[in-house]
PDB file of C-alpha atoms and ligand atoms in Angstrom:
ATOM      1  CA  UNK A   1      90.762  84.073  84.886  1.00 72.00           C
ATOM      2  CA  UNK A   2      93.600  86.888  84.272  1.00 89.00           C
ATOM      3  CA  UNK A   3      93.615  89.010  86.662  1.00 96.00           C
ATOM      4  CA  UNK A   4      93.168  93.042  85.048  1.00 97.00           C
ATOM      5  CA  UNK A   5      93.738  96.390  86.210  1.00 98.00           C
ATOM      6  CA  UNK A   6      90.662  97.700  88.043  1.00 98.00           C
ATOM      7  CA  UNK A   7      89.858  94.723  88.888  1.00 98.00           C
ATOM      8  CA  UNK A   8      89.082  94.081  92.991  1.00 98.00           C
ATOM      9  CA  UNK A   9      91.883  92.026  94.819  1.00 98.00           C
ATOM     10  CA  UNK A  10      90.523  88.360  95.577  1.00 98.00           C
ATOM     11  CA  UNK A  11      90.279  87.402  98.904  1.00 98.00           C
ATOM     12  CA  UNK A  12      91.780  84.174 100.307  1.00 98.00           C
ATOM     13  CA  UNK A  13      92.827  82.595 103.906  1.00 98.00           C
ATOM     14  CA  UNK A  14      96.049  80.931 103.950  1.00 98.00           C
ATOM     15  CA  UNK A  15      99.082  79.715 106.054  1.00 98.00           C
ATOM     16  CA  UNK A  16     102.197  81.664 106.256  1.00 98.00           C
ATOM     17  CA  UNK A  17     105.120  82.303 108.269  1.00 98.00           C
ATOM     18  CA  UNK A  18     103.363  84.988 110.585  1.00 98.00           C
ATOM     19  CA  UNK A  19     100.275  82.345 111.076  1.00 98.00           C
ATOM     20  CA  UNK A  20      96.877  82.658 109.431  1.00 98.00           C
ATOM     21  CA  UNK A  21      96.140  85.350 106.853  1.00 98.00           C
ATOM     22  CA  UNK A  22      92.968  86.614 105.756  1.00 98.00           C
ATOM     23  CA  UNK A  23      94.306  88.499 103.037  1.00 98.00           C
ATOM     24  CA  UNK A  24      91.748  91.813 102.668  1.00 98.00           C
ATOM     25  CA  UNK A  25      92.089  92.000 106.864  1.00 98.00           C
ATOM     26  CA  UNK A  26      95.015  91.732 107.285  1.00 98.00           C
ATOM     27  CA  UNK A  27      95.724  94.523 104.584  1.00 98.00           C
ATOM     28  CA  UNK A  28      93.628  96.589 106.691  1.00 98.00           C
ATOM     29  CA  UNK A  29      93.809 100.271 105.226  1.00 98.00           C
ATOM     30  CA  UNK A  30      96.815  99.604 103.509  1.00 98.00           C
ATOM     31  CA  UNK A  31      98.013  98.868 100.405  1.00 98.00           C
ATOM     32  CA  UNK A  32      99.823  95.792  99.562  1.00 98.00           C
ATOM     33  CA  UNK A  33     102.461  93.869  97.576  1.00 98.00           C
ATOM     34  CA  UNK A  34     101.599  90.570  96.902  1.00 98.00           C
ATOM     35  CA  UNK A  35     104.866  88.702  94.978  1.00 98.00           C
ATOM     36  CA  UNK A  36     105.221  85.272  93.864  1.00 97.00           C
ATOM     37  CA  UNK A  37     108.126  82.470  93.589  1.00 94.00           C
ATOM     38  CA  UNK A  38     108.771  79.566  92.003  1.00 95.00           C
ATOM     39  CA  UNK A  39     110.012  77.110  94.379  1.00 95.00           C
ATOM     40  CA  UNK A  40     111.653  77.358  98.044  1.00 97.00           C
ATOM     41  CA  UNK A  41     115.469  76.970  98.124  1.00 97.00           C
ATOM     42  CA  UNK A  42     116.012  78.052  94.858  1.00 96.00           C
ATOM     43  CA  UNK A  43     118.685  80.821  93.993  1.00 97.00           C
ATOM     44  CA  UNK A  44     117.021  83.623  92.536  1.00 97.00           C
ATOM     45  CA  UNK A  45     113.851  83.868  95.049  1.00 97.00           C
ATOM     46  CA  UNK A  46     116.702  83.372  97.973  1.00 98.00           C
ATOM     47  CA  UNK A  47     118.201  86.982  96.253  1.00 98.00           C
ATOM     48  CA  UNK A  48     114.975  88.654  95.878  1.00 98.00           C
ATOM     49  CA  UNK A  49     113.801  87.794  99.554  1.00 98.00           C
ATOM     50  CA  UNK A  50     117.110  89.250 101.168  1.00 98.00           C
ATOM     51  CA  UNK A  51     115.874  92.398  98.918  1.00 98.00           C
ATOM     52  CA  UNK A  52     112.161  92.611  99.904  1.00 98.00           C
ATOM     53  CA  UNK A  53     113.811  92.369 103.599  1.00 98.00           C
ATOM     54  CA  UNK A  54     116.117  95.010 102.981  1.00 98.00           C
ATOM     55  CA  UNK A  55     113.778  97.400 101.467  1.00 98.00           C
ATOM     56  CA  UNK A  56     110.636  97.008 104.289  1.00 98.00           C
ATOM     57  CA  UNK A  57     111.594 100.042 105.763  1.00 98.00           C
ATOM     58  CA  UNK A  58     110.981 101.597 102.136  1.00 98.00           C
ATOM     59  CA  UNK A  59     107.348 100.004 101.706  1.00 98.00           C
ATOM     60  CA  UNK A  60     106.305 101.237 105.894  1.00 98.00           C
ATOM     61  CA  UNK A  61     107.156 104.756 104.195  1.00 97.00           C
ATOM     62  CA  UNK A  62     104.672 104.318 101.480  1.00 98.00           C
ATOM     63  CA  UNK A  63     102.346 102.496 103.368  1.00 98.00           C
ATOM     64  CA  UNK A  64     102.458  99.682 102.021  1.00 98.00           C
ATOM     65  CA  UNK A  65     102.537  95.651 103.125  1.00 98.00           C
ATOM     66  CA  UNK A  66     104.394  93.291 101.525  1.00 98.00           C
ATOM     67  CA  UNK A  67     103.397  89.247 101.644  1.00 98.00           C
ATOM     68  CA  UNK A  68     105.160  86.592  99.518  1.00 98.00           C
ATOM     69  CA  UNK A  69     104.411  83.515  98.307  1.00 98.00           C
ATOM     70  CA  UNK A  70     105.530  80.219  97.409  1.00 97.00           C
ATOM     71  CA  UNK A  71     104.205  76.706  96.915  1.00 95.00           C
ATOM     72  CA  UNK A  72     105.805  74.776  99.111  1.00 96.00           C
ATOM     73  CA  UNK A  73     104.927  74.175 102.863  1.00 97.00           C
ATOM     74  CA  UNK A  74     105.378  76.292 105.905  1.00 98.00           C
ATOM     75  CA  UNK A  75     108.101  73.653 107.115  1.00 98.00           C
ATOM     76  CA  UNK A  76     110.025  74.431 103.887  1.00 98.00           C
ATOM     77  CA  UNK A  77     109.554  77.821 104.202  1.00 98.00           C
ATOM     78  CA  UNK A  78     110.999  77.729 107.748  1.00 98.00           C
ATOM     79  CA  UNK A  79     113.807  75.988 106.748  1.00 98.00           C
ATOM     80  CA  UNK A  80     114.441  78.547 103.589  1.00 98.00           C
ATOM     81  CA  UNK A  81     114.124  81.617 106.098  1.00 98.00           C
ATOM     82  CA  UNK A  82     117.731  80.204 107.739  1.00 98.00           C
ATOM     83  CA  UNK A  83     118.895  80.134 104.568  1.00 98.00           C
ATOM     84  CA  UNK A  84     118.242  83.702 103.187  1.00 98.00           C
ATOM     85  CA  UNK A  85     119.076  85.311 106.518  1.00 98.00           C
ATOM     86  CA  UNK A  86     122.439  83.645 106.531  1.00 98.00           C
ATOM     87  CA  UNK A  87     122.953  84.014 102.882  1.00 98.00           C
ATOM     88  CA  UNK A  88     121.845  87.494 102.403  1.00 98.00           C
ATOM     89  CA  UNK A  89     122.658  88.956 105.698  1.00 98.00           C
ATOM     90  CA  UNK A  90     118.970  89.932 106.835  1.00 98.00           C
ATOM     91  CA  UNK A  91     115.734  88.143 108.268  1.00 98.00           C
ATOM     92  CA  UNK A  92     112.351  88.404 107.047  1.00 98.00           C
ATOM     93  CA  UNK A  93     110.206  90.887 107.939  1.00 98.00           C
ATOM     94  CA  UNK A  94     106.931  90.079 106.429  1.00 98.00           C
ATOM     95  CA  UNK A  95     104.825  86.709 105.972  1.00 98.00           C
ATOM     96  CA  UNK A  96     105.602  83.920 102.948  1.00 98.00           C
ATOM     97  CA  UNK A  97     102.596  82.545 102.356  1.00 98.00           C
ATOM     98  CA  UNK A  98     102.476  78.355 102.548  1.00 98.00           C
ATOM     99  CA  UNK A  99     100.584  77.543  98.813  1.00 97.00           C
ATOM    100  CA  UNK A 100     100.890  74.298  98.924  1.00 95.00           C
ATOM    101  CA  UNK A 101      97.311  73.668  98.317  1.00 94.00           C
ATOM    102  CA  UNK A 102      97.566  76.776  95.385  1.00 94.00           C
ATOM    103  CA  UNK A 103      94.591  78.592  96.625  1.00 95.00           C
ATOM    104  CA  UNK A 104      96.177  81.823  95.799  1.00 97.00           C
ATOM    105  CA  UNK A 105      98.150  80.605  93.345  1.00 95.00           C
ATOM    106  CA  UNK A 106      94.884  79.643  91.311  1.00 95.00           C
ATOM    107  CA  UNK A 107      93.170  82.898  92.391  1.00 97.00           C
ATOM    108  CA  UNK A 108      95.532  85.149  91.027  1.00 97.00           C
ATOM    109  CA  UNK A 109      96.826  83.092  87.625  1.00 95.00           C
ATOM    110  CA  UNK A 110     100.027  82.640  88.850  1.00 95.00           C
ATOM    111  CA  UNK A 111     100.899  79.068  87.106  1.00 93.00           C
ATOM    112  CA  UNK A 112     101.167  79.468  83.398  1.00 92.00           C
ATOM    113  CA  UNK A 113     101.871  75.724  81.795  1.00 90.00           C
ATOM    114  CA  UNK A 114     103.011  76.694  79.164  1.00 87.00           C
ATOM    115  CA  UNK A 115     106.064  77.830  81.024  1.00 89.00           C
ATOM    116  CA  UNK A 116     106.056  75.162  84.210  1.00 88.00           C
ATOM    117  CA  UNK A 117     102.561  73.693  85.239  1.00 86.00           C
ATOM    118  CA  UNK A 118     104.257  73.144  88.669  1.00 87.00           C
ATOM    119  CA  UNK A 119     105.637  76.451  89.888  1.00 89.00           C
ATOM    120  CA  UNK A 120     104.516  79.934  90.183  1.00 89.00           C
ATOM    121  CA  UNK A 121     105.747  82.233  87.499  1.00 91.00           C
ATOM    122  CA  UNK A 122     107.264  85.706  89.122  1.00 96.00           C
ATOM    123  CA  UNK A 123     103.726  87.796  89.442  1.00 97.00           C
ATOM    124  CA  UNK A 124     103.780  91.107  91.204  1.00 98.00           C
ATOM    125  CA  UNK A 125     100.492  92.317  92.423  1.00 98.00           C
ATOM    126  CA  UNK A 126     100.401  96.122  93.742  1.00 98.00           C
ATOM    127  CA  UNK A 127      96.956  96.196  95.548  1.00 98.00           C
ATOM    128  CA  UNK A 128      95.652  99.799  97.178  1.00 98.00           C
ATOM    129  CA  UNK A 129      93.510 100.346 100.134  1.00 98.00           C
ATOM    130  CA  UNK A 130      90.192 100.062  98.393  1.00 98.00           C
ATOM    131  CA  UNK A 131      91.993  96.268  97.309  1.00 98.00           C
ATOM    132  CA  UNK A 132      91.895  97.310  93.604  1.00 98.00           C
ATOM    133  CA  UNK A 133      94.505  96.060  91.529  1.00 98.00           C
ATOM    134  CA  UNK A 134      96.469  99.190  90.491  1.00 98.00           C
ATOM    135  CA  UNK A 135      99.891  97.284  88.931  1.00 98.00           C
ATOM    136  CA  UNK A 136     100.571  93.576  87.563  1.00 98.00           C
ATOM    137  CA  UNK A 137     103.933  92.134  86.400  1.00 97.00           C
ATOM    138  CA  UNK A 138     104.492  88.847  85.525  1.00 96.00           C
ATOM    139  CA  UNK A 139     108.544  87.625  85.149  1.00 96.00           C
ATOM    140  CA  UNK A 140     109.797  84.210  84.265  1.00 94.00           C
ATOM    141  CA  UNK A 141     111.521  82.000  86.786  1.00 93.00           C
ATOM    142  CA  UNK A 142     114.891  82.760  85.401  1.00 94.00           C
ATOM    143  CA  UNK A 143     114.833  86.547  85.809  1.00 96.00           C
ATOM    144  CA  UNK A 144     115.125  88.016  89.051  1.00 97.00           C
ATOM    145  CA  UNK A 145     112.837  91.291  89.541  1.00 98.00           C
ATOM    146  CA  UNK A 146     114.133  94.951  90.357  1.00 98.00           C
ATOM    147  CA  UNK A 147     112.289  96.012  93.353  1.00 98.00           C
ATOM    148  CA  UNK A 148     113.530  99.500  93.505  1.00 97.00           C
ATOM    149  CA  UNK A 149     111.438  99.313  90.129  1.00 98.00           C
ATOM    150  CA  UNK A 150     108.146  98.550  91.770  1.00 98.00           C
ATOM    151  CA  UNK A 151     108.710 101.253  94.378  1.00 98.00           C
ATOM    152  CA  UNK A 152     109.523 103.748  91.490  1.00 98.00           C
ATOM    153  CA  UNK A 153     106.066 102.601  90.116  1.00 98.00           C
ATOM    154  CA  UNK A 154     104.464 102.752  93.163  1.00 98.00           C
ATOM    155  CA  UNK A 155     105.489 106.764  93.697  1.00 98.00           C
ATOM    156  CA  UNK A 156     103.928 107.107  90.999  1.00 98.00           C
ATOM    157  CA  UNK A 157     100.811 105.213  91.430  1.00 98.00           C
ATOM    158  CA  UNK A 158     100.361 106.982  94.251  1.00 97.00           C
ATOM    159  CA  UNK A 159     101.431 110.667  93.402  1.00 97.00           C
ATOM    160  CA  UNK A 160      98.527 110.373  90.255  1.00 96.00           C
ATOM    161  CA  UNK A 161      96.172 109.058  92.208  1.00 95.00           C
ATOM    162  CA  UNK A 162      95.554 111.996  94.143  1.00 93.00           C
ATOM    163  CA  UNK A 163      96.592 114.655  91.314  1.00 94.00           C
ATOM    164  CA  UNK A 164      95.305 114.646  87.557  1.00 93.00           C
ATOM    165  CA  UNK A 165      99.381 113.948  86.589  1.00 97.00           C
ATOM    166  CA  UNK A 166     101.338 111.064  84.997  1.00 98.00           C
ATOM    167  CA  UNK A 167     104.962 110.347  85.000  1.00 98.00           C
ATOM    168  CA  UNK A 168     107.072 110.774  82.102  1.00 98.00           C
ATOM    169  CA  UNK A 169     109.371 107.990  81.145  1.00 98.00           C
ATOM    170  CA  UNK A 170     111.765 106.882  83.525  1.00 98.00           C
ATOM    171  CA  UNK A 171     110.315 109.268  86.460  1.00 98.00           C
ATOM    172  CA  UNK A 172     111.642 109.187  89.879  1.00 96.00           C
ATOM    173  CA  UNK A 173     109.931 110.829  92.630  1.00 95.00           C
ATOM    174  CA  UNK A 174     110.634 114.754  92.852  1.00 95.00           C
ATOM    175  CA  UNK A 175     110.797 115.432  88.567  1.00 97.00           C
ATOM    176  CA  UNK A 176     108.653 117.066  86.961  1.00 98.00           C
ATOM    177  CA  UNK A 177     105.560 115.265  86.033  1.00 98.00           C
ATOM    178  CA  UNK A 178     102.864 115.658  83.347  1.00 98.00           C
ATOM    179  CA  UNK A 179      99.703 117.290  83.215  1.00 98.00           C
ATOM    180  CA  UNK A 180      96.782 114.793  81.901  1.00 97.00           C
ATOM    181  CA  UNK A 181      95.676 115.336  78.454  1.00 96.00           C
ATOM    182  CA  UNK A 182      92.016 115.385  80.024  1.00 96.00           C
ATOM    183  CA  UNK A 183      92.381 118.320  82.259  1.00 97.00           C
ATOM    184  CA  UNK A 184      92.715 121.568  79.368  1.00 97.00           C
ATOM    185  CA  UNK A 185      94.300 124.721  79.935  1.00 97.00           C
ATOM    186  CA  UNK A 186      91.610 126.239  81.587  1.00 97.00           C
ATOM    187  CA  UNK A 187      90.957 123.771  84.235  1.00 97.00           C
ATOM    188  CA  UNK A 188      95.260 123.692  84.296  1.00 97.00           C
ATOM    189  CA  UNK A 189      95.047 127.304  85.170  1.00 97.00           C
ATOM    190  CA  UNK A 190      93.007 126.677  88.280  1.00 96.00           C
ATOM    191  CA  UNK A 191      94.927 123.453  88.985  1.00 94.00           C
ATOM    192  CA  UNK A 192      98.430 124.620  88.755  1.00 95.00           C
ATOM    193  CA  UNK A 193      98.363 128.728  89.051  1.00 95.00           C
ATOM    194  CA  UNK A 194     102.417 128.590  89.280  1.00 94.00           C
ATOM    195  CA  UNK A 195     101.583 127.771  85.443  1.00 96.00           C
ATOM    196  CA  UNK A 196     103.675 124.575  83.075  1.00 98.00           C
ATOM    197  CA  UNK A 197     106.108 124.307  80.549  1.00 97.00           C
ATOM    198  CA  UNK A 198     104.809 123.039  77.904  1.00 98.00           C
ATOM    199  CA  UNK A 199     107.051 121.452  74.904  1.00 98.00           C
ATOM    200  CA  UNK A 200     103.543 120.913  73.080  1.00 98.00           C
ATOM    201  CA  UNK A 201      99.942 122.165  73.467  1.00 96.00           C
ATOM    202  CA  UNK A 202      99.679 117.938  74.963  1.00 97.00           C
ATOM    203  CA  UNK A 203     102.682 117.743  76.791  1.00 98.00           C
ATOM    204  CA  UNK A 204     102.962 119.680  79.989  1.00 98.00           C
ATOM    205  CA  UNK A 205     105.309 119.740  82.393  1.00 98.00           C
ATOM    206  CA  UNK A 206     104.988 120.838  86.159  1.00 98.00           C
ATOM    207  CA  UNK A 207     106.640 120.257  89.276  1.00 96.00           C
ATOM    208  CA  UNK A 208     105.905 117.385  91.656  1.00 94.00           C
ATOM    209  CA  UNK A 209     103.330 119.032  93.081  1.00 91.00           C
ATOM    210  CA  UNK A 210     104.085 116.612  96.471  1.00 88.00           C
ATOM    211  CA  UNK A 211     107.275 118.266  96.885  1.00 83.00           C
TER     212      UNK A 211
HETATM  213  C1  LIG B   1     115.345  80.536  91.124  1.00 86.01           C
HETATM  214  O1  LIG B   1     114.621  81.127  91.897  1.00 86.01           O
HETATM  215  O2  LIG B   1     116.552  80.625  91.199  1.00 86.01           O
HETATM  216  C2  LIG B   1     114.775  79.682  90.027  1.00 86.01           C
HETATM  217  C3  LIG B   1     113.592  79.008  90.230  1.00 86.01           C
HETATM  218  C4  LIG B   1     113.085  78.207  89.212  1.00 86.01           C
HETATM  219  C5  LIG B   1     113.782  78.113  88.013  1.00 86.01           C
HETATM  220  C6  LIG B   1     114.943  78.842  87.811  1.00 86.01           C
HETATM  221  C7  LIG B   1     115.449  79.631  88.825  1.00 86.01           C
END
């Protein structure tokens, strides 16, 4: 089963490279990035690990956890750590979940055969605190993602889940943002008394209203 928007995270228990994870625990109050890879040793994955590494510090900020995941064993997976820390110059810093037995991989429709009935496709999972799905991309093996792209989405996730806003096209944190269509300009009033720009009775524009 496809895995929609809205829908509650599923649980699993698997091996990884920090031990044992039971997935909704160990997310805790969290949210969480769960990402997927084809194979271990394999070019692309090697580049996007080094990046996932690289950008931790980025994810703590937002609160967020990040987990991988690949179908090969935890002995691979130690052996393909060595790799990406002396190929892209930094260590892990979060757990690569050991699919062997595709437990998650099965959970979360992460095999499509009609593109290899062997490997993981390149799912992204963004997961918040009450484990509801909130985000799902899904990349071929061939394309390496843009993670400064998920965190871009995930500012925003998180800025309109707390404010009746959405982000305009290509939105980075701190631009001006849009006011719903289903708050009108009465309720608006109330909401934002510093008042909007509006370019159309439906399109609004007011400052982040986190900054
Ligand atoms: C890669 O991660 O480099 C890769 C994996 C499977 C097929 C093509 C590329």
């Amino acid at each position: 089963m496809a895995i929609r928007l809205g829908d509650t995270a599923p649980d699993f228990t698997v091996p990884s490279t920090e031990g044992e994870i039971r997935f909704h625990d160990w997310m805790g109050d969290s949210w969480a990035v769960l990402f997927s890879h084809p194979k271990d040793f394999t070019p692309v994955c090697t580049t996007e690990l080094g990046e996932v590494a690289r950008l931790k510090p980025e994810f703590d900020k937002r609160n967020i956890k990040v987990i991988g995941l690949s179908v090969d064993g935890l002995r691979d997976h130690e052996g393909w750590s060595k790799d990406i820390e002396e190929t892209q110059g930094v260590a892990l810093n979060f757990p690569l979940i050991a699919d062997s037995g595709r437990v998650v991989s099965d959970k979360y429709d992460m095999i499509h055969p009609e593109a290899d009935d062997t490997l993981t496709v390149r799912s992204v999972f963004v997961i918040d605190a009450a484990k509801k799905v909130r985000l799902t991309l899904t990349y071929p093996a061939s394309t390496g993602r843009n993670f400064a792209e998920i965190l871009r989405a995930i500012d925003s996730l998180q800025l309109t889940s707390d404010h009746q806003v959405a982000t305009p096209v290509n939105w980075k944190h701190g631009e001006e943002v849009i006011i719903v269509p289903a708050v009108t300009d009465e309720q608006a009033k109330e909401k934002f008394p510093q008042g909007w720009r509006a370019e159309k009775p439906y399109l609004r524009y007011v400052p982040d209203p986190t900054k």
